[in-house]
């Protein structure tokens, strides 16, 4: 076994890691055979808003890891919080009528920063587990209301709610559904998404938003309102391609949920903890949810933690009428993860980072990002808070895409990496979700590198 050393630009060492990676490590959402041919990029260390690979390249992290490293890398306070907690109490569970201070304190703080109707939390280890928990809570809620026939949950095509069987079923990713096949959770319906660029046609943005929201009402009436338990949606669809709904969308969804008395679930796994310039995306978009799932940014990704904020409406039923809720994870409320989350939230608060995203870096990013729409390859550049997308097109006017086998998005992603920027392709949509601590100069660098990578992509694929 070779001795591994972070940050070493030794090519032999890189090759050795790549070989062993291919021999032993099955990556999430990856074509193993294909990756084996190309060779994995090995990330060895990181600082601030930059990651570094084993060949010594410094890369601006436009994706905050995987939408999670909101405070950026190298925050010693988070390391110290984890260390202190691991020394004092590295693990204990909450199953045995026991609890520990970090979980209790974090529950309290989460109640403070959430909208007023949220005062309870159920902890999980990830966003997928959070959405599995949501599904069980919803079913339990209606059972206890003597409306057990309300089992249908309405979601959206191209939604991402995680990759366990329940979370994958809640999501609307076609490829995942194909591979899960007969094991998909029954009773989950998917309506079309509010993706204006792709589906808006000749409608105005606001007309389109209203029309897409009303698909919810149509589906409720199709399946029978008495059978519908809940609607679930990401305030802004992330993994589906940063789909920002028109302003008319969420108020209409809200109206419909209220009208039929169904629960509204906001999946805040990406939009929680400052991404849109508020603690939760729901606040920014005026969504009054009954359940909010979260993960990722709660710890800035330093340790894994997720959970569900449970509204007073749902808590009252599930706790007062329900007795034992037969659900939980070994790592629900893990003390070290909770300690890191507490410190993460303290820093977000004390340094005014979310206010800065709302009032300063967010608007600056939105303005600079919008400039990418001038590029000949870009059909649209959209953003909200510190999350954005650009649509690569062959023809700006008709919005015609490149042929699928061109792989325009992947070509662009490779040029981005080569130019020192992580930008992620979703088909031919390029997306970013950078650390919330980005300064103006980092935003300038991100946009300039994106522009250069688009130029190189255009040359390589024969675009405008
Ligand atoms: C909106 C949303 N929900 C849920 C998840 C699943 O979270 P995890 O990967 O922690 O299970 C993700 C992950 O990207 C997500 O973006």
Coordinates of C-alpha atoms and ligand atoms in Angstrom, one line a residue:
X1 CA 0.0 0.0 0.0
X2 CA 1.4 3.4 -0.9
X3 CA 1.6 6.3 1.5
X4 CA -0.9 8.9 0.5
X5 CA 0.0 12.6 0.9
X6 CA -2.5 15.4 0.3
X7 CA -1.6 18.0 -2.2
X8 CA 1.3 16.1 -3.8
X9 CA 1.6 16.9 -7.5
X10 CA 3.2 13.5 -8.1
X11 CA 1.9 12.0 -11.3
X12 CA 2.7 8.4 -10.3
X13 CA 0.8 8.8 -7.1
X14 CA -2.2 10.2 -9.0
X15 CA -2.1 7.2 -11.4
X16 CA -1.9 4.8 -8.4
X17 CA -4.9 6.4 -6.8
X18 CA -6.8 6.3 -10.1
X19 CA -6.1 2.6 -10.5
X20 CA -7.1 1.7 -7.0
X21 CA -10.2 3.9 -7.3
X22 CA -11.2 2.0 -10.3
X23 CA -10.5 -1.4 -8.8
X24 CA -12.4 -0.8 -5.5
X25 CA -14.6 2.2 -5.4
X26 CA -18.1 2.4 -7.0
X27 CA -19.0 6.1 -7.2
X28 CA -22.5 7.5 -6.9
X29 CA -24.3 8.2 -10.2
X30 CA -21.3 7.2 -12.2
X31 CA -20.6 5.0 -15.2
X32 CA -17.8 3.0 -13.6
X33 CA -16.5 1.6 -16.9
X34 CA -16.4 5.0 -18.5
X35 CA -14.7 6.6 -15.6
X36 CA -12.1 3.9 -15.5
X37 CA -11.1 4.8 -19.0
X38 CA -10.8 8.5 -18.3
X39 CA -9.3 8.4 -14.8
X40 CA -10.8 10.0 -11.8
X41 CA -9.8 13.5 -10.8
X42 CA -8.5 13.1 -7.2
X43 CA -9.3 16.1 -4.9
X44 CA -6.8 16.2 -2.1
X45 CA -7.4 19.5 -0.2
X46 CA -9.3 22.7 -0.2
X47 CA -9.3 26.2 1.3
X48 CA -11.8 28.9 1.2
X49 CA -13.7 28.7 -2.1
X50 CA -11.0 26.6 -3.9
X51 CA -10.3 22.9 -4.1
X52 CA -7.0 21.4 -5.2
X53 CA -6.4 18.2 -7.1
X54 CA -3.6 15.7 -6.8
X55 CA -1.8 17.3 -9.8
X56 CA -1.6 20.6 -8.0
X57 CA -4.4 22.4 -9.9
X58 CA -6.4 25.0 -7.9
X59 CA -10.1 25.0 -8.9
X60 CA -12.7 27.5 -8.0
X61 CA -15.6 25.5 -6.5
X62 CA -18.7 26.7 -8.3
X63 CA -20.7 23.9 -6.7
X64 CA -19.8 24.3 -3.0
X65 CA -18.9 20.6 -3.1
X66 CA -22.4 19.2 -3.8
X67 CA -24.5 22.3 -2.9
X68 CA -23.4 22.0 0.6
X69 CA -20.1 23.7 1.6
X70 CA -21.8 27.0 2.3
X71 CA -19.1 28.4 4.6
X72 CA -16.3 27.3 2.3
X73 CA -13.4 25.1 3.2
X74 CA -11.0 25.3 6.1
X75 CA -13.2 26.7 8.8
X76 CA -11.2 25.8 11.9
X77 CA -14.2 26.6 14.2
X78 CA -16.2 23.7 12.6
X79 CA -13.2 21.3 13.0
X80 CA -12.9 22.4 16.7
X81 CA -16.6 21.9 17.3
X82 CA -16.4 18.4 16.0
X83 CA -13.2 17.6 17.9
X84 CA -14.6 18.9 21.2
X85 CA -17.8 17.0 20.8
X86 CA -16.0 13.8 19.8
X87 CA -13.8 14.0 22.9
X88 CA -16.7 14.7 25.2
X89 CA -19.4 12.4 23.8
X90 CA -18.7 11.0 20.3
X91 CA -21.9 9.1 20.1
X92 CA -25.1 8.4 21.9
X93 CA -28.6 7.6 20.6
X94 CA -32.0 9.2 21.3
X95 CA -33.9 5.9 21.2
X96 CA -33.6 5.0 24.9
X97 CA -35.5 7.9 26.3
X98 CA -32.2 9.7 26.2
X99 CA -30.8 12.8 24.5
X100 CA -27.7 14.9 24.6
X101 CA -27.0 18.6 24.7
X102 CA -26.0 19.1 21.0
X103 CA -29.2 17.6 19.6
X104 CA -31.3 19.5 22.1
X105 CA -29.6 22.8 21.4
X106 CA -29.7 22.3 17.7
X107 CA -33.4 21.5 17.8
X108 CA -34.0 24.8 19.7
X109 CA -31.9 26.9 17.3
X110 CA -33.6 25.3 14.2
X111 CA -36.9 26.3 15.7
X112 CA -35.6 29.9 16.1
X113 CA -34.4 30.3 12.5
X114 CA -37.3 28.5 10.8
X115 CA -40.7 30.1 10.0
X116 CA -42.8 30.6 13.1
X117 CA -45.0 27.5 12.6
X118 CA -41.9 25.2 12.9
X119 CA -40.9 24.2 16.5
X120 CA -39.9 20.6 16.2
X121 CA -37.3 18.6 14.2
X122 CA -36.7 15.0 13.4
X123 CA -33.0 14.3 12.6
X124 CA -31.7 12.0 9.9
X125 CA -28.3 11.4 8.4
X126 CA -29.0 12.8 4.9
X127 CA -31.5 14.5 2.6
X128 CA -32.8 11.2 1.3
X129 CA -33.5 9.9 4.8
X130 CA -35.2 13.2 5.5
X131 CA -37.6 12.7 2.6
X132 CA -38.2 9.0 3.6
X133 CA -39.1 10.5 7.0
X134 CA -41.4 13.0 5.3
X135 CA -43.3 10.2 3.5
X136 CA -43.9 8.3 6.7
X137 CA -44.9 11.4 8.6
X138 CA -47.4 12.4 5.9
X139 CA -49.0 8.9 5.9
X140 CA -49.0 8.8 9.7
X141 CA -50.6 12.3 9.9
X142 CA -53.6 11.3 7.7
X143 CA -54.0 7.9 9.4
X144 CA -54.3 9.6 12.7
X145 CA -56.8 12.0 11.3
X146 CA -59.0 9.0 10.3
X147 CA -58.4 9.9 6.6
X148 CA -56.1 7.0 5.9
X149 CA -57.3 6.9 2.3
X150 CA -55.2 10.0 1.7
X151 CA -52.2 8.3 0.4
X152 CA -51.3 10.1 -2.8
X153 CA -48.4 12.4 -2.8
X154 CA -48.0 14.7 -5.8
X155 CA -44.5 15.6 -6.9
X156 CA -43.0 16.9 -10.1
X157 CA -41.2 15.4 -13.1
X158 CA -37.4 16.1 -12.9
X159 CA -37.6 16.8 -9.2
X160 CA -34.8 15.4 -7.1
X161 CA -35.6 14.3 -3.5
X162 CA -32.8 11.8 -3.0
X163 CA -31.8 8.3 -4.0
X164 CA -33.2 5.8 -1.5
X165 CA -36.2 3.9 -2.8
X166 CA -38.7 6.2 -1.2
X167 CA -36.9 9.5 -1.9
X168 CA -36.2 8.3 -5.5
X169 CA -39.9 7.5 -5.9
X170 CA -40.8 11.0 -4.6
X171 CA -38.4 12.5 -7.1
X172 CA -39.2 12.6 -10.8
X173 CA -36.0 11.5 -12.4
X174 CA -36.8 9.2 -15.3
X175 CA -33.6 7.2 -15.3
X176 CA -33.8 6.5 -11.6
X177 CA -37.4 5.3 -11.9
X178 CA -36.4 3.0 -14.8
X179 CA -33.7 1.4 -12.8
X180 CA -35.9 1.1 -9.6
X181 CA -38.7 -0.4 -11.7
X182 CA -41.2 -2.4 -9.7
X183 CA -39.8 -1.3 -6.4
X184 CA -41.0 2.3 -6.8
X185 CA -43.2 3.4 -3.9
X186 CA -46.9 3.4 -5.1
X187 CA -49.2 6.3 -4.9
X188 CA -46.8 9.0 -6.0
X189 CA -47.9 11.1 -8.9
X190 CA -45.8 13.5 -11.0
X191 CA -47.0 16.6 -12.7
X192 CA -45.0 18.7 -15.2
X193 CA -42.4 21.1 -13.8
X194 CA -42.4 25.0 -14.0
X195 CA -39.4 25.0 -16.5
X196 CA -40.1 28.2 -18.5
X197 CA -37.1 28.0 -20.8
X198 CA -37.9 24.5 -21.9
X199 CA -41.7 24.4 -21.8
X200 CA -42.9 28.0 -21.7
X201 CA -43.7 28.2 -25.4
X202 CA -45.5 31.5 -26.3
X203 CA -46.8 32.1 -22.8
X204 CA -45.6 35.0 -20.7
X205 CA -43.5 33.8 -17.7
X206 CA -46.3 34.6 -15.3
X207 CA -49.0 32.9 -17.4
X208 CA -46.8 29.8 -17.6
X209 CA -46.2 29.8 -13.9
X210 CA -49.9 29.9 -13.2
X211 CA -50.6 27.2 -15.8
X212 CA -48.0 24.8 -14.3
X213 CA -49.3 25.3 -10.8
X214 CA -52.8 24.6 -11.9
X215 CA -51.6 21.2 -13.1
X216 CA -51.6 20.4 -9.4
X217 CA -55.3 21.2 -9.1
X218 CA -56.1 19.1 -12.2
X219 CA -54.2 16.1 -10.8
X220 CA -55.9 16.5 -7.4
X221 CA -59.3 16.4 -9.2
X222 CA -58.2 13.4 -11.3
X223 CA -57.2 11.2 -8.4
X224 CA -59.9 12.6 -6.1
X225 CA -59.2 15.3 -3.6
X226 CA -60.1 13.0 -0.7
X227 CA -57.2 10.7 -1.7
X228 CA -54.5 13.3 -1.8
X229 CA -52.1 13.6 1.2
X230 CA -49.5 16.1 0.1
X231 CA -47.6 18.0 -2.5
X232 CA -43.8 18.1 -2.4
X233 CA -41.5 20.5 -4.2
X234 CA -38.1 22.0 -4.0
X235 CA -38.6 25.8 -3.8
X236 CA -36.1 26.0 -6.7
X237 CA -35.4 22.6 -8.4
X238 CA -31.6 22.1 -8.0
X239 CA -30.4 18.8 -9.6
X240 CA -33.0 19.1 -12.3
X241 CA -31.2 22.1 -13.6
X242 CA -31.8 25.1 -11.3
X243 CA -35.3 25.6 -12.4
X244 CA -36.5 28.9 -10.9
X245 CA -40.3 29.0 -11.0
X246 CA -42.1 32.2 -12.2
X247 CA -43.3 34.4 -9.4
X248 CA -46.9 33.3 -10.1
X249 CA -46.1 29.6 -9.4
X250 CA -45.8 29.1 -5.6
X251 CA -48.7 31.4 -4.5
X252 CA -51.0 29.4 -6.8
X253 CA -49.6 26.1 -5.4
X254 CA -50.1 27.4 -1.9
X255 CA -53.7 28.4 -2.7
X256 CA -54.5 24.9 -4.1
X257 CA -52.9 23.1 -1.1
X258 CA -54.9 25.2 1.3
X259 CA -58.1 24.9 -0.7
X260 CA -58.0 21.0 -0.6
X261 CA -56.4 20.9 2.8
X262 CA -53.4 18.9 1.6
X263 CA -50.0 19.1 3.3
X264 CA -47.3 21.2 1.5
X265 CA -43.8 19.9 1.8
X266 CA -40.8 22.1 0.9
X267 CA -37.7 20.1 0.2
X268 CA -35.1 22.7 1.5
X269 CA -32.1 20.4 1.1
X270 CA -30.4 22.8 -1.3
X271 CA -32.3 26.0 -0.6
X272 CA -32.0 25.9 3.2
X273 CA -29.4 27.7 5.2
X274 CA -28.9 30.8 3.0
X275 CA -28.7 29.7 -0.6
X276 CA -31.5 32.1 -1.6
X277 CA -30.5 34.9 0.9
X278 CA -32.9 33.7 3.6
X279 CA -32.5 30.9 6.1
X280 CA -35.0 28.9 4.1
X281 CA -36.0 29.2 0.4
X282 CA -39.6 29.0 1.5
X283 CA -39.3 32.5 3.1
X284 CA -37.8 34.0 0.0
X285 CA -40.6 32.6 -2.2
X286 CA -43.4 33.0 0.2
X287 CA -44.1 29.3 0.7
X288 CA -45.9 28.3 4.0
X289 CA -45.0 24.7 4.3
X290 CA -46.2 22.0 6.7
X291 CA -42.9 20.0 6.5
X292 CA -39.5 21.1 5.4
X293 CA -36.7 18.6 4.7
X294 CA -33.1 19.8 5.0
X295 CA -29.5 18.5 4.9
X296 CA -26.3 19.7 3.2
X297 CA -25.9 23.4 4.3
X298 CA -26.9 22.7 7.9
X299 CA -23.3 21.6 8.5
X300 CA -21.8 23.2 5.4
X301 CA -21.2 19.5 4.5
X302 CA -18.4 19.1 7.1
X303 CA -20.3 16.2 8.7
X304 CA -23.5 14.4 7.4
X305 CA -26.7 15.6 8.9
X306 CA -30.3 16.0 7.7
X307 CA -33.7 16.3 9.1
X308 CA -37.3 17.4 8.8
X309 CA -38.8 20.5 10.3
X310 CA -42.2 19.5 11.4
X311 CA -44.9 22.2 11.7
X312 CA -47.1 22.6 14.7
X313 CA -50.1 21.4 12.6
X314 CA -48.4 18.0 12.0
X315 CA -46.6 17.7 15.3
X316 CA -49.9 18.1 17.2
X317 CA -51.4 15.2 15.4
X318 CA -48.4 12.9 15.3
X319 CA -47.4 13.4 18.9
X320 CA -50.7 13.9 20.7
X321 CA -52.6 11.2 19.0
X322 CA -49.9 8.9 17.6
X323 CA -48.0 7.3 20.5
X324 CA -44.8 5.9 19.2
X325 CA -43.7 6.9 15.8
X326 CA -42.0 3.8 14.5
X327 CA -39.1 5.4 12.7
X328 CA -35.5 6.5 13.4
X329 CA -31.9 6.1 12.5
X330 CA -28.8 5.1 14.5
X331 CA -27.4 8.5 13.6
X332 CA -30.5 10.6 14.1
X333 CA -29.1 13.6 16.0
X334 CA -25.5 12.4 16.0
X335 CA -23.8 14.6 18.6
X336 CA -20.7 15.6 16.5
X337 CA -22.9 16.4 13.5
X338 CA -25.2 18.5 15.7
X339 CA -22.2 20.3 17.3
X340 CA -20.9 21.2 13.8
X341 CA -24.4 22.4 12.7
X342 CA -24.6 24.6 15.8
X343 CA -21.3 26.2 15.1
X344 CA -22.1 26.5 11.4
X345 CA -25.3 28.3 12.2
X346 CA -23.5 30.5 14.8
X347 CA -21.0 31.6 12.1
X348 CA -23.8 32.2 9.5
X349 CA -25.5 34.4 12.1
X350 CA -22.5 36.2 13.6
X351 CA -20.9 37.0 10.3
X352 CA -24.2 38.1 8.7
X353 CA -23.5 35.8 5.8
X354 CA -27.1 35.2 4.8
X355 CA -27.9 38.9 4.9
X356 CA -24.8 39.5 2.7
X357 CA -26.1 37.0 0.1
X358 CA -29.5 38.7 0.2
X359 CA -28.3 42.3 0.0
X360 CA -24.8 42.2 -1.6
X361 CA -23.2 39.1 -3.1
X362 CA -26.5 37.6 -4.3
X363 CA -27.5 40.7 -6.3
X364 CA -23.9 41.1 -7.5
X365 CA -23.8 37.5 -8.7
X366 CA -27.3 37.8 -10.3
X367 CA -26.1 40.9 -12.3
X368 CA -22.8 39.3 -13.4
X369 CA -24.3 36.0 -14.2
X370 CA -27.0 37.6 -16.4
X371 CA -24.2 38.9 -18.5
X372 CA -23.5 35.4 -19.7
X373 CA -26.7 35.6 -21.7
X374 CA -24.7 37.7 -24.2
X375 CA -22.5 34.7 -25.1
X376 CA -23.4 33.2 -28.5
X377 CA -23.8 29.8 -27.0
X378 CA -26.2 30.8 -24.2
X379 CA -30.0 30.8 -24.6
X380 CA -30.7 31.9 -21.1
X381 CA -28.8 32.8 -17.9
X382 CA -30.9 32.7 -14.8
X383 CA -30.2 32.9 -11.1
X384 CA -31.6 33.6 -7.7
X385 CA -29.6 34.2 -4.5
X386 CA -26.3 32.3 -5.1
X387 CA -27.5 29.6 -7.5
X388 CA -27.6 29.9 -11.2
X389 CA -27.9 28.1 -14.6
X390 CA -27.1 28.8 -18.2
X391 CA -28.8 27.0 -21.1
X392 CA -26.4 26.0 -23.9
X393 CA -28.1 26.2 -27.3
X394 CA -27.2 25.8 -31.0
X395 CA -29.5 28.7 -31.9
X396 CA -30.3 31.6 -29.5
X397 CA -33.5 32.6 -31.2
X398 CA -35.2 29.3 -31.7
X399 CA -33.6 27.8 -28.5
X400 CA -32.7 24.8 -30.6
X401 CA -30.3 22.4 -28.7
X402 CA -27.2 20.7 -30.0
X403 CA -27.7 17.0 -31.0
X404 CA -27.6 14.8 -27.9
X405 CA -24.5 13.0 -28.9
X406 CA -22.6 16.3 -29.0
X407 CA -22.7 16.2 -25.3
X408 CA -22.3 20.0 -25.2
X409 CA -22.8 20.2 -21.4
X410 CA -20.1 17.6 -20.7
X411 CA -17.7 19.3 -23.1
X412 CA -18.3 22.6 -21.3
X413 CA -17.8 20.9 -17.9
X414 CA -14.4 19.5 -19.0
X415 CA -13.3 23.0 -20.3
X416 CA -14.4 24.5 -17.0
X417 CA -12.3 22.0 -15.0
X418 CA -9.3 22.7 -17.3
X419 CA -9.8 26.4 -16.7
X420 CA -10.0 26.0 -12.9
X421 CA -13.7 26.1 -12.3
X422 CA -16.3 23.5 -11.2
X423 CA -19.5 24.0 -13.1
X424 CA -21.9 21.1 -13.3
X425 CA -23.8 20.0 -16.4
X426 CA -27.4 18.8 -16.3
X427 CA -27.8 17.8 -19.9
X428 CA -26.9 21.0 -21.7
X429 CA -27.8 23.2 -18.7
X430 CA -24.7 24.4 -16.8
X431 CA -25.3 25.0 -13.1
X432 CA -23.5 26.7 -10.2
X433 CA -24.2 26.9 -6.5
X434 CA -21.0 28.4 -5.0
X435 CA -20.1 28.8 -1.3
X436 CA -22.0 31.6 0.3
X437 CA -18.8 33.2 1.4
X438 CA -17.8 34.2 -2.1
X439 CA -16.5 37.7 -2.4
X440 CA -17.1 39.9 -5.5
X441 CA -13.7 39.0 -6.8
X442 CA -14.6 35.3 -6.7
X443 CA -17.8 36.0 -8.5
X444 CA -15.9 37.9 -11.2
X445 CA -13.5 35.0 -11.5
X446 CA -16.4 32.5 -11.7
X447 CA -18.1 34.4 -14.5
X448 CA -14.9 35.1 -16.4
X449 CA -13.9 31.4 -16.3
X450 CA -17.4 30.4 -17.3
X451 CA -17.2 32.7 -20.3
X452 CA -13.8 31.4 -21.4
X453 CA -15.0 27.8 -21.1
X454 CA -18.1 28.6 -23.2
X455 CA -15.8 30.1 -25.9
X456 CA -13.7 26.9 -25.9
X457 CA -16.9 24.8 -26.0
X458 CA -18.2 26.8 -28.9
X459 CA -14.9 26.2 -30.8
X460 CA -14.9 22.5 -30.0
X461 CA -18.5 21.7 -30.9
X462 CA -18.8 24.2 -33.8
X463 CA -21.3 26.5 -32.1
X464 CA -21.8 30.2 -33.0
Ligands
LIG1 C1 -33.5 18.8 -3.1 C2 -32.7 17.6 -2.6 N1 -33.4 16.8 -1.8 C3 -32.8 15.7 -1.3 C4 -31.5 15.4 -1.7 C5 -30.8 14.1 -1.2 O1 -29.9 14.4 -0.2 P1 -28.8 13.4 0.2 O2 -27.9 13.2 -1.0 O3 -28.1 14.0 1.4 O4 -29.5 12.1 0.5 C6 -30.8 16.2 -2.5 C7 -29.4 16.0 -2.9 O5 -28.8 16.6 -3.8 C8 -31.4 17.4 -3.0 O6 -30.8 18.2 -3.9

